[in-house]
Tab-separated table of C-alpha atoms and ligand atoms in Angstrom:
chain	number	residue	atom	x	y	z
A	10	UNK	CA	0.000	0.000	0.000
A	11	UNK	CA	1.436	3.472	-0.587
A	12	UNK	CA	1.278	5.369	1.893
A	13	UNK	CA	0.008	9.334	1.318
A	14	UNK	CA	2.068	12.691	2.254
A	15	UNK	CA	0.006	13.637	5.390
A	16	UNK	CA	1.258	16.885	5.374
A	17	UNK	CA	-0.918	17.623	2.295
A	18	UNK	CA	-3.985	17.090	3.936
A	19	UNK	CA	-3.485	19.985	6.332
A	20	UNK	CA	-3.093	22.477	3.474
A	21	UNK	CA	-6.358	24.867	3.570
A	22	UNK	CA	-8.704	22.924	1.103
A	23	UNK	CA	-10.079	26.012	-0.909
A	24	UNK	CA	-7.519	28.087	-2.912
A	25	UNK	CA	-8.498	31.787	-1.950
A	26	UNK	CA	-9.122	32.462	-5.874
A	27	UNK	CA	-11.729	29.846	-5.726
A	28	UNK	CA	-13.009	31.025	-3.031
A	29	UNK	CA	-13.530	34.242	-4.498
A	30	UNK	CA	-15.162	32.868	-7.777
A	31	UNK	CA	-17.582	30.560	-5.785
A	32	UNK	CA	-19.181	33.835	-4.001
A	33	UNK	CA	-18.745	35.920	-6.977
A	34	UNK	CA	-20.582	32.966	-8.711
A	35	UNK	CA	-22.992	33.188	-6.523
A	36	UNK	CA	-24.193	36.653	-6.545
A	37	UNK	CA	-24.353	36.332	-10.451
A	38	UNK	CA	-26.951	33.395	-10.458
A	39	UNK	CA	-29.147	35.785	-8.306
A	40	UNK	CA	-27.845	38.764	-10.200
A	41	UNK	CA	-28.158	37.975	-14.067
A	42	UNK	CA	-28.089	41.386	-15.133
A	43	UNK	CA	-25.210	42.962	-13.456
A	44	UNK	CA	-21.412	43.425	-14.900
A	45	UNK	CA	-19.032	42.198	-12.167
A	46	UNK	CA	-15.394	44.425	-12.679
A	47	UNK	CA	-12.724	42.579	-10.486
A	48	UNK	CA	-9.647	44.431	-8.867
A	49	UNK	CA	-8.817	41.349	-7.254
A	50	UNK	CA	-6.822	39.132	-9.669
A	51	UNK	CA	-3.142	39.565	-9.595
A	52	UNK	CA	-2.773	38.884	-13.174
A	53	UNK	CA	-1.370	41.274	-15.752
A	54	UNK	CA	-3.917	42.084	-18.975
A	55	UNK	CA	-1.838	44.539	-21.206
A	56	UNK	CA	-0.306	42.907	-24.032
A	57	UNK	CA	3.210	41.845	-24.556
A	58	UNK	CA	5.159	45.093	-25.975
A	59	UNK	CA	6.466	45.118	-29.693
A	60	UNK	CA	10.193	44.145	-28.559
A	61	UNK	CA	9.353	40.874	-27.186
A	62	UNK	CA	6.869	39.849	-30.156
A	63	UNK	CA	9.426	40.753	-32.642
A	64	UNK	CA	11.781	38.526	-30.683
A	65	UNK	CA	9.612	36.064	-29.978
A	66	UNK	CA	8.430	35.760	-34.337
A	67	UNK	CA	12.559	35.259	-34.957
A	68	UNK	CA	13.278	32.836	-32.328
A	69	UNK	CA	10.175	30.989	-33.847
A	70	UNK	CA	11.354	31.285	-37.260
A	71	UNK	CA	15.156	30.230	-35.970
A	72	UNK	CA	13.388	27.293	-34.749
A	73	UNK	CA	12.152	26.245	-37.718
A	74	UNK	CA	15.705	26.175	-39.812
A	75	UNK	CA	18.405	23.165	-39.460
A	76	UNK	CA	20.932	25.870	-38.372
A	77	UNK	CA	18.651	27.547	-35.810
A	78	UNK	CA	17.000	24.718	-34.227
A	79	UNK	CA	17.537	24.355	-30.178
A	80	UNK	CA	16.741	21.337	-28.514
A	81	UNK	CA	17.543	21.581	-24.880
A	82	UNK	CA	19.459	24.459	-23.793
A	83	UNK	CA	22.092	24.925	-21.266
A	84	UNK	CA	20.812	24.107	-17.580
A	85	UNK	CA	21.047	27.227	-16.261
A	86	UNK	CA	19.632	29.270	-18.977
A	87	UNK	CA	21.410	30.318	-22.318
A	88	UNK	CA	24.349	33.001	-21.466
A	89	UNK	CA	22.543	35.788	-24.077
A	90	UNK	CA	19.783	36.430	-21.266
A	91	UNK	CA	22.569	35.756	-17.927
A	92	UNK	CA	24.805	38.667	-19.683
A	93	UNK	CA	21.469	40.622	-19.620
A	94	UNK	CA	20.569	40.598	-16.819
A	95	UNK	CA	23.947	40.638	-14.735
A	96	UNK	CA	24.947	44.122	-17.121
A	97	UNK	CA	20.897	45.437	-16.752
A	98	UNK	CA	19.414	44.644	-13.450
A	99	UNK	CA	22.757	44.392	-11.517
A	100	UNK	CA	26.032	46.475	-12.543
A	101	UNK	CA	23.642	49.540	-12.975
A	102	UNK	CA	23.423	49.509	-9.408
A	103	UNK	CA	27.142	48.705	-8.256
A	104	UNK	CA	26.602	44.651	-8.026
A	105	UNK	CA	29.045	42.360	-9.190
A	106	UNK	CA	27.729	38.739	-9.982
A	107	UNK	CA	29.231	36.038	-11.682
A	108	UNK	CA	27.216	34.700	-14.638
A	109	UNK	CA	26.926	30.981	-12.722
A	110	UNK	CA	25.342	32.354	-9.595
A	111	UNK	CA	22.081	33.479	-12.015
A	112	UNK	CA	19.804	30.396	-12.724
A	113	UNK	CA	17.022	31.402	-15.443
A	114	UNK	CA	13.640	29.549	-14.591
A	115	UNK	CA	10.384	29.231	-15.782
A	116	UNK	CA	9.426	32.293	-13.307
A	117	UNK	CA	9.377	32.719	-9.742
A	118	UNK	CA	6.648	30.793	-8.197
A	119	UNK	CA	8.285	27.419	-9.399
A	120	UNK	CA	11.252	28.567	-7.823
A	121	UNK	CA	10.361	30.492	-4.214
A	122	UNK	CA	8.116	27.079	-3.800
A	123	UNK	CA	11.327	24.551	-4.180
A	124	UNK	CA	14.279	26.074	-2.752
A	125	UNK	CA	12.993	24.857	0.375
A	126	UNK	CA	14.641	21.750	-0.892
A	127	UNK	CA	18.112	22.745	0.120
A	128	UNK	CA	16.984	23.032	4.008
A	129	UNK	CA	16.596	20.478	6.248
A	130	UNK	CA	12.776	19.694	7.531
A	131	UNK	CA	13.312	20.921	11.113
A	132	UNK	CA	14.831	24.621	10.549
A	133	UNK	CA	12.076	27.563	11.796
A	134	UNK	CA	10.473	29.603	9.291
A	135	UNK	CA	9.973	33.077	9.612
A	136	UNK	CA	7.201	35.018	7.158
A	137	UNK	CA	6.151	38.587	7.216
A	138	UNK	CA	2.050	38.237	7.714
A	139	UNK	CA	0.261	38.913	5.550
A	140	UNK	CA	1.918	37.206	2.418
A	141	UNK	CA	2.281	35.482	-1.070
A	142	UNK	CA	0.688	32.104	-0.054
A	143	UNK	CA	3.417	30.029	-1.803
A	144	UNK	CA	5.909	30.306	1.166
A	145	UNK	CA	4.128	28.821	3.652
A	146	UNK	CA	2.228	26.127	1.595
A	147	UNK	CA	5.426	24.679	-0.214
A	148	UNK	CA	6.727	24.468	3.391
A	149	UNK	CA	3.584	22.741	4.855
A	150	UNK	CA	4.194	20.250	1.936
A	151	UNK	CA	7.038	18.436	3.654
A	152	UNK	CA	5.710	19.087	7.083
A	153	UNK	CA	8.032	22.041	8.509
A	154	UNK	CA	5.106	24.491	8.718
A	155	UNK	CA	3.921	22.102	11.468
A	156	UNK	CA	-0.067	22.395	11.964
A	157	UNK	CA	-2.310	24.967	11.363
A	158	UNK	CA	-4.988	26.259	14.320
A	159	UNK	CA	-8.055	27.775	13.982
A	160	UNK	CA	-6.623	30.873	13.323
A	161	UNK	CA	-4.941	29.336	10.455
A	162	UNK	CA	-1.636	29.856	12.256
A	163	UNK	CA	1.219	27.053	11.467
A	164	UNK	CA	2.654	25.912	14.360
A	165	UNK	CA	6.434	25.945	13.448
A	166	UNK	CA	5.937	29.416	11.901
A	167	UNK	CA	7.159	32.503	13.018
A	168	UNK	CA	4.991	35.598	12.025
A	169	UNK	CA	5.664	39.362	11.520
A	170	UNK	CA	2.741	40.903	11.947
A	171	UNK	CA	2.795	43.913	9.483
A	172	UNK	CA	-0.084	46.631	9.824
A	173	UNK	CA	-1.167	50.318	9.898
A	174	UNK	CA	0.408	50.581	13.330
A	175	UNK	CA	3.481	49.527	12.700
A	176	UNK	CA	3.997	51.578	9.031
A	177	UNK	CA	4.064	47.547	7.603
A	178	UNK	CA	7.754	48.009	8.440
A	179	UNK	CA	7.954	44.201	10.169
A	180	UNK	CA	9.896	43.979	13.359
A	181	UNK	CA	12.826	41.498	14.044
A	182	UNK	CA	11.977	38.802	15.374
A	183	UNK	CA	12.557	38.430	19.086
A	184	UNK	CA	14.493	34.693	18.937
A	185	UNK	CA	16.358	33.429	16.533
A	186	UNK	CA	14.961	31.888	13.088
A	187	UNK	CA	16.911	29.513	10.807
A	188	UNK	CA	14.971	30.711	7.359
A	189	UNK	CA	13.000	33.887	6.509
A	190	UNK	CA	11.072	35.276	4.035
A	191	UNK	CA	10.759	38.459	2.403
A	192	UNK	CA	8.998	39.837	-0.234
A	193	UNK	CA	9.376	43.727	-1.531
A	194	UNK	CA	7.794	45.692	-3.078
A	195	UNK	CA	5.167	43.454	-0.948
A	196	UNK	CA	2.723	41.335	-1.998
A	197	UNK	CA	-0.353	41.568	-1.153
A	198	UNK	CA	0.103	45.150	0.925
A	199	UNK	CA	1.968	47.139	-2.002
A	200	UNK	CA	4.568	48.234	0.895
A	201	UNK	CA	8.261	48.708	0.353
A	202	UNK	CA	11.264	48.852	2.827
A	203	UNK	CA	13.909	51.593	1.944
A	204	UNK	CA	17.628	50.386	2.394
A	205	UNK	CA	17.928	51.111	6.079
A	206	UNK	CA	14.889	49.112	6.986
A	207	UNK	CA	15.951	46.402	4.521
A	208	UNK	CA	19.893	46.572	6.331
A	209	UNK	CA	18.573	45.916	9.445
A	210	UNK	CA	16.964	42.740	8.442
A	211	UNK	CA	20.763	41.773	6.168
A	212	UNK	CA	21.909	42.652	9.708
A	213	UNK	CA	19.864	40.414	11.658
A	214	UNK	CA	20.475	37.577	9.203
A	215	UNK	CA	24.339	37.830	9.376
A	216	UNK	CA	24.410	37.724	13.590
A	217	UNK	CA	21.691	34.856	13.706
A	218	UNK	CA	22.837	32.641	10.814
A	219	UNK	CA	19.593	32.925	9.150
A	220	UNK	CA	19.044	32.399	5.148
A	221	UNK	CA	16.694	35.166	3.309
A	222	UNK	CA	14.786	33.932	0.948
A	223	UNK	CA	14.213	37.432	-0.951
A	224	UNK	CA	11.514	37.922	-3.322
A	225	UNK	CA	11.952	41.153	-5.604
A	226	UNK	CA	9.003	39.966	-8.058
A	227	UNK	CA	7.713	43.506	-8.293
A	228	UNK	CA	10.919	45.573	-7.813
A	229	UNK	CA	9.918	47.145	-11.445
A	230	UNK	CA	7.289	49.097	-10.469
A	231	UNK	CA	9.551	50.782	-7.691
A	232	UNK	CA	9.485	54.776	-8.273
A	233	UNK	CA	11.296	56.158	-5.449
A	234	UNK	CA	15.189	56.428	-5.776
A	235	UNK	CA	15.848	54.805	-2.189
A	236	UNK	CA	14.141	52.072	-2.377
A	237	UNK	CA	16.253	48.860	-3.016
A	238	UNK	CA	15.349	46.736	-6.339
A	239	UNK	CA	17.935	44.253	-5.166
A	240	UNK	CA	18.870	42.688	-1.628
A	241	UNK	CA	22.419	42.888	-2.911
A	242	UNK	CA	22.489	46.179	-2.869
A	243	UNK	CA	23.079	46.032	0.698
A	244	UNK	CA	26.911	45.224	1.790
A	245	UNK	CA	26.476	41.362	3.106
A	246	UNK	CA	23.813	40.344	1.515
A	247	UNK	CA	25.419	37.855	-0.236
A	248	UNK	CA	26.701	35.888	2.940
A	249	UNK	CA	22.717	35.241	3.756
A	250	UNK	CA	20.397	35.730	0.765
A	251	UNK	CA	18.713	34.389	-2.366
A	252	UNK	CA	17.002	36.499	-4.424
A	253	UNK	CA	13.669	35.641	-6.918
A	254	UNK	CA	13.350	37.732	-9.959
A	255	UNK	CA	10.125	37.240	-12.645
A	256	UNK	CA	9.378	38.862	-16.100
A	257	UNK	CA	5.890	37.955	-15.088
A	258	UNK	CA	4.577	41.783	-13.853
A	259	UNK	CA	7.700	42.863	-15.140
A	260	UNK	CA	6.765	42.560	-18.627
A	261	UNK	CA	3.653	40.853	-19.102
A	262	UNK	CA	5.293	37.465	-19.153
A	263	UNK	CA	2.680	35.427	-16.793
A	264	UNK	CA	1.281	33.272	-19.501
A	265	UNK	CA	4.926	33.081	-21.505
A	266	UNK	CA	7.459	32.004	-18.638
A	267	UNK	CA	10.576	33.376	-17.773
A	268	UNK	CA	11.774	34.236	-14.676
A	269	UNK	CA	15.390	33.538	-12.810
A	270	UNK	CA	17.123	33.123	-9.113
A	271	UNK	CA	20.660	34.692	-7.680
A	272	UNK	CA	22.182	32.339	-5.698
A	273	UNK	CA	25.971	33.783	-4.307
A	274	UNK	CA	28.840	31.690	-4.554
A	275	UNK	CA	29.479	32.622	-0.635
A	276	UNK	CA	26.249	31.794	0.401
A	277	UNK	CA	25.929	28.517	2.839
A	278	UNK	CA	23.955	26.237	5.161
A	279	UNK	CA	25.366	24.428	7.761
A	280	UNK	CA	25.465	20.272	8.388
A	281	UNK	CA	24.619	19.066	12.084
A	282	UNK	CA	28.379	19.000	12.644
A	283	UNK	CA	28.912	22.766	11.617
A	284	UNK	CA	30.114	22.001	8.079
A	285	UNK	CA	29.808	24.876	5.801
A	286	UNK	CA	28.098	24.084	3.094
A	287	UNK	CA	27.489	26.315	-0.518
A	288	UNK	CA	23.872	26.479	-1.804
A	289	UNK	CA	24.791	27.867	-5.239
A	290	UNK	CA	26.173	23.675	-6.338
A	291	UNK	CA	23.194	22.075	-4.609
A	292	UNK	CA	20.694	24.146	-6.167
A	293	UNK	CA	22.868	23.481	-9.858
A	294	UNK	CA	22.125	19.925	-8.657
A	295	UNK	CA	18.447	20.049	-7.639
A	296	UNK	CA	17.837	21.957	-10.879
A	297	UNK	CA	19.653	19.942	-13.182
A	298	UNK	CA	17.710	16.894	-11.854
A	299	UNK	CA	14.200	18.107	-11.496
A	300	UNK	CA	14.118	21.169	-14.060
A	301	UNK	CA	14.870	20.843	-17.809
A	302	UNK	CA	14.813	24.466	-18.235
A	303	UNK	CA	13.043	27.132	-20.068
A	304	UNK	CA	11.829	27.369	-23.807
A	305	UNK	CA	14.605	29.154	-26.168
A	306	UNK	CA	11.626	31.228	-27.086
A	307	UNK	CA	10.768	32.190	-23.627
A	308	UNK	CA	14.706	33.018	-23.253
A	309	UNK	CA	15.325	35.493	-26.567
A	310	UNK	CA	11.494	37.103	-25.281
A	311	UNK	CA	12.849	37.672	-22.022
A	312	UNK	CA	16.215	39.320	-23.601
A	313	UNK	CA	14.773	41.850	-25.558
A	314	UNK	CA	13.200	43.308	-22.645
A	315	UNK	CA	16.765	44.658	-22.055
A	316	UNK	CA	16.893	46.379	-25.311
A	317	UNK	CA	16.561	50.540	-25.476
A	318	UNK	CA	13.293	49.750	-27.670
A	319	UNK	CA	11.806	46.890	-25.162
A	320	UNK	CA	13.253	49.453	-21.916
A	321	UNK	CA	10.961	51.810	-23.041
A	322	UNK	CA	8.090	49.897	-24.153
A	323	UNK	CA	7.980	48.336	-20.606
A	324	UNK	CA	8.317	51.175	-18.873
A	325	UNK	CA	5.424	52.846	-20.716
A	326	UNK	CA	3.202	49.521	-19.366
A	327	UNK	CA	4.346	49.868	-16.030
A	328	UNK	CA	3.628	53.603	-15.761
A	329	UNK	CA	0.006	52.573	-17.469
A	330	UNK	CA	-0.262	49.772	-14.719
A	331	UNK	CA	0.693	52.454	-11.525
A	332	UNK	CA	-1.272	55.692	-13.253
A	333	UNK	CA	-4.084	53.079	-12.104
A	334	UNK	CA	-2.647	52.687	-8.675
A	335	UNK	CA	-2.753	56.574	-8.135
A	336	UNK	CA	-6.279	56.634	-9.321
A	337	UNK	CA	-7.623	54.165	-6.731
A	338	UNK	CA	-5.145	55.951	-4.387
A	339	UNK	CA	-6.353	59.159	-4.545
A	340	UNK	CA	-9.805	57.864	-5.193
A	341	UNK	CA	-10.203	55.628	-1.690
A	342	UNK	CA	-8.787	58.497	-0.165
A	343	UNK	CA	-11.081	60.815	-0.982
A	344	UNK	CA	-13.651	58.366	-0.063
A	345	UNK	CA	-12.321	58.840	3.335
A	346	UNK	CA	-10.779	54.845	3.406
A	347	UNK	CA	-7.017	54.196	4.773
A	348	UNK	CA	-4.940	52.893	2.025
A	349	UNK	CA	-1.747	51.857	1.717
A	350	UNK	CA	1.230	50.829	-0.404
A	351	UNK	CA	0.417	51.774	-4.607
A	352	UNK	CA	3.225	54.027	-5.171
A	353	UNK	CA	5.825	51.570	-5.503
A	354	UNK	CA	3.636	48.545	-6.502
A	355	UNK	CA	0.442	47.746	-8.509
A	356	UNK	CA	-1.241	47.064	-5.383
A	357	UNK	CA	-3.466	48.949	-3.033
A	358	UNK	CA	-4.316	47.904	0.396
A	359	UNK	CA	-7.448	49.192	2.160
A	360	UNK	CA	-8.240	48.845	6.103
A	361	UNK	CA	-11.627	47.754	6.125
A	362	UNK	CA	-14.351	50.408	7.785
A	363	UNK	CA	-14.974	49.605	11.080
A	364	UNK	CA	-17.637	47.000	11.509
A	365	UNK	CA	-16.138	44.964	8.674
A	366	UNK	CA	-13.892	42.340	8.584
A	367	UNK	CA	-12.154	41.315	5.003
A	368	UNK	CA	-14.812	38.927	4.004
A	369	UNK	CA	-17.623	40.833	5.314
A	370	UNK	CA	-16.123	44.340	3.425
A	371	UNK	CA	-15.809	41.959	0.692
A	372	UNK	CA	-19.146	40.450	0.085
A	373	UNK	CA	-20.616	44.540	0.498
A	374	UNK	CA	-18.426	45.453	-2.158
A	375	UNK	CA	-19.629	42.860	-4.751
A	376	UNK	CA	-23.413	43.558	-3.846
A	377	UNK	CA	-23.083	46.932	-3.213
A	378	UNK	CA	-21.147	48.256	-6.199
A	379	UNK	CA	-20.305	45.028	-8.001
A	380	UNK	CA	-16.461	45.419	-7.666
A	381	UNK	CA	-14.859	42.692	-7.008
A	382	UNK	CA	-11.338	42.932	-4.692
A	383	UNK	CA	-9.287	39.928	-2.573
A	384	UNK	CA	-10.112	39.701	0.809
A	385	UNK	CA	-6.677	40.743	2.671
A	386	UNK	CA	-7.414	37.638	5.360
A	387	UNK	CA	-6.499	35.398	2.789
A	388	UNK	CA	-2.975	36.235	2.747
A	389	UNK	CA	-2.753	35.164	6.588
A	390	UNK	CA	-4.390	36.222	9.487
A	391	UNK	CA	-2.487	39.765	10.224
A	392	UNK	CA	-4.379	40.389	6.385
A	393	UNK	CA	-7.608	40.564	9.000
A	394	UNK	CA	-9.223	43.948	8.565
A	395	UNK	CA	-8.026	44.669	5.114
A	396	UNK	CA	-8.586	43.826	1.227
A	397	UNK	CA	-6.778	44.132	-1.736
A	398	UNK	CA	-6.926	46.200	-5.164
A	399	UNK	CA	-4.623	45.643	-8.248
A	400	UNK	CA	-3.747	48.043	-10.120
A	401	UNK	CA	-3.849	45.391	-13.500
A	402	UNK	CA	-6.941	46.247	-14.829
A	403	UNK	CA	-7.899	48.856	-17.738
A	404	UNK	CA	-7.837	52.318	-17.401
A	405	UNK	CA	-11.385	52.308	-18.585
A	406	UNK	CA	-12.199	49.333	-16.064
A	407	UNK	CA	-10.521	50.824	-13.372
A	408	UNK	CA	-12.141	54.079	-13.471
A	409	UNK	CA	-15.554	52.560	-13.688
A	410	UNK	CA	-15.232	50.255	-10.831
A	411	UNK	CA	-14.093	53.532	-8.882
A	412	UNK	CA	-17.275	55.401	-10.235
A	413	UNK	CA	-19.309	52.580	-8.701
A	414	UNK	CA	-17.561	53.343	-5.725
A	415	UNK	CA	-17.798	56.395	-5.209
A	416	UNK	CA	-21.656	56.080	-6.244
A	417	UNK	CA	-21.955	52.912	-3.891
A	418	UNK	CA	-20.537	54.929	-0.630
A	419	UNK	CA	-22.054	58.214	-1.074
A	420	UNK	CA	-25.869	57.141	-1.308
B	520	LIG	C1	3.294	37.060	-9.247
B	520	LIG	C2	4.277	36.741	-8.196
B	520	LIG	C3	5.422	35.991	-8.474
B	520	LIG	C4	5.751	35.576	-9.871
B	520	LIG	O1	5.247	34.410	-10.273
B	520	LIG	P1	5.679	33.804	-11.672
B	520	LIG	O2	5.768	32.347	-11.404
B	520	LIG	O3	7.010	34.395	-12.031
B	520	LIG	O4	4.615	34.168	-12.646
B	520	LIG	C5	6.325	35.750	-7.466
B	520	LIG	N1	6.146	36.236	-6.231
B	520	LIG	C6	5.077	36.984	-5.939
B	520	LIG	C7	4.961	37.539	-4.582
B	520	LIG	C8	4.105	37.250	-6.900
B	520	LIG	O5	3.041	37.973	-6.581
């Protein structure tokens, strides 16, 4: 008889998405008429820019030729894209990597879910609350999460709380924890830490011995000058972190692929005896044994991003993407609601009004206005008290699900 993974089956049984669509569902069957707009999806909806669809037609056409054809590439990702990104994302801002500590993937989620791999089962887990859901669910999956209570609290899981009273700056933790994770510009609260806030945590890591795993998924949309797009910016950071980077709201790419992970040459994890070992050759291993890389096409897409032409082209889609987030910014406020984060990520994250919790706000919303946002409790249970707006839709969509609003709170 096999036996099943346990640990599975105490993984929350209803994805929040589908949570969403059941209710949303619901209110249509009893609500034929209405148009539902949704600022809850996290999905991009503006097409891929010129740049990439030229590059994408000639690596098709390559493809296609004797000379040109490309079975499977190089494990960790063809050396056109690595010299791309190293001389784009990284020199730019004074960091020196080596081409071999960049691994190109098929985009982050694959990637901030298995690097848990490389860490023993028993190592604590710390997670900024709320958060991406991946974290904590790829860790539950082997059983280091521990349980989850009521509250929907793991038991092996450290959380820092991050809320209106403390600015969502997240405050060390008060013991020690072997693994943390941080995501900025945050996902789902739109928040950013500026370089001092983000030192202290390289600081932290470096006297405890703890790994960051660092998730800079949405460090295009940052705006402000002194707010890091990389962890390596900060002196150090190479001793203790790996770093997630994704073309997905970068450029569009969520439905093409493309992503890639740093991993230094001097980071390292410890054995039971106090070895030292590097993570950069056993993640090369895990890779190169569960991962046979991403399509060519999905490589020479990604690269032309990096031209002056596809620079431009994704910056103009970006700025059309956060023009959105000052709308609902300066909308909500006017409205009189707290928001927060949306001026250095697509997101927008609103305290419920008193008298409403996320689910509650939620459900008024959708009946009320028929504007559809994620409830900010499904991120973890700090998210309690808030929902969520992206910034992803339409101009056109976005304004009328504001109008609806506005309508909605001021009858
Ligand atoms: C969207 C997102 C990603 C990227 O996922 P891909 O697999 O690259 O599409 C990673 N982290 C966070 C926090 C995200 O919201």
């Amino acid at each position: 008889m096999a036996l099943v993974n346990e640990h599975f089956l105490k993984l929350p049984g209803n994805y929040l998405f589908a949570d969403i669509a059941k209710r949303v569902n619901a209110f249509k069957t009893t609500h034929r008429q209405a148009d539902v707009i949704s600022l809850g999806i996290g999905d991009v909806t503006q097409p891929l820019c010129p740049a990439v669809i030229e590059a994408l037609h000639r690596a098709t056409d390559e493809m296609g030729t004797r000379q040109g054809f490309r079975g499977y590439g190089p494990e960790q990702g063809y050396d056109f894209l690595r010299e791309a990104i190293l001389k784009n994302d990284f020199l730019p801002r004074g960091i020196h990597l080596d081409i071999d500590e960049i691994f190109i993937n098929d985009g982050a989620k694959s990637d901030t879910g298995n690097i848990q791999e490389l860490i023993r089962w028993d190592n604590t887990v710390g997670v900024t609350d709320p958060i991406y859901p991946v974290y904590l669910d790829s860790n539950a999956m082997i059983g280091r999460a521990g349980v989850k209570d009521e509250d929907g609290r793991w038991s092996n899981v450290v959380y820092l709380p991050c809320n209106a009273e403390n600015g969502f700056v997240p405050a060390l933790p008060d013991r020690r924890v072997d693994v943390i994770y941080l995501c900025y510009p945050n996902n789902p609260t739109g928040t950013v830490l500026t370089k001092e806030e983000l030192h202290k945590w390289v600081s932290y890591a470096l006297h405890n011995d703890t790994l960051i795993f660092y998730d800079a998924a949405y460090q295009a949309y940052i705006q402000d000058d002194n707010i890091p797009h990389s962890i390596y910016e900060i002196r150090g950071a190479r001793k203790c972190a790996v770093e997630f980077h994704s073309y997905s709201k970068t450029a569009g790419f969520t439905g093409v692929r493309c992503g890639y992970t740093i991993v230094p040459k001097e980071l390292t994890a410890a054995t039971l005896t106090g070895e030292r070992i590097p993570l950069n050759p056993l993640w090369l291993r895990r890779q190169s044994t569960k991962f046979n890389g991403t399509s060519y096409l999905s490589q020479r897409a990604a690269e032309a991003i990096y031209t002056p032409e596809g620079k431009e082209q994704v910056r103009a889609t970006i700025g059309y993407y956060m023009q959105n987030a000052a709308l609902l910014l300066s909308t909500f406020r006017s409205l009189g609601f707290e928001v927060y984060g949306g001026e250095n990520a697509p997101y927008v994250w609103m305290r419920t009004p008193a008298g409403s919790d996320s689910w509650k706000f939620f459900e008024e919303m959708l009946y009320g206005a028929h504007v559809v946002c994620t409830p900010g409790v499904g991120f973890g249970p700090s998210g309690e008290g808030y929902v969520r707006f992206t910034a992803f839709g339409s101009h056109e969509q976005t304004a009328e699900a504001l109008e609806r609003i506005t309508r909605w709170m001021t009858v």
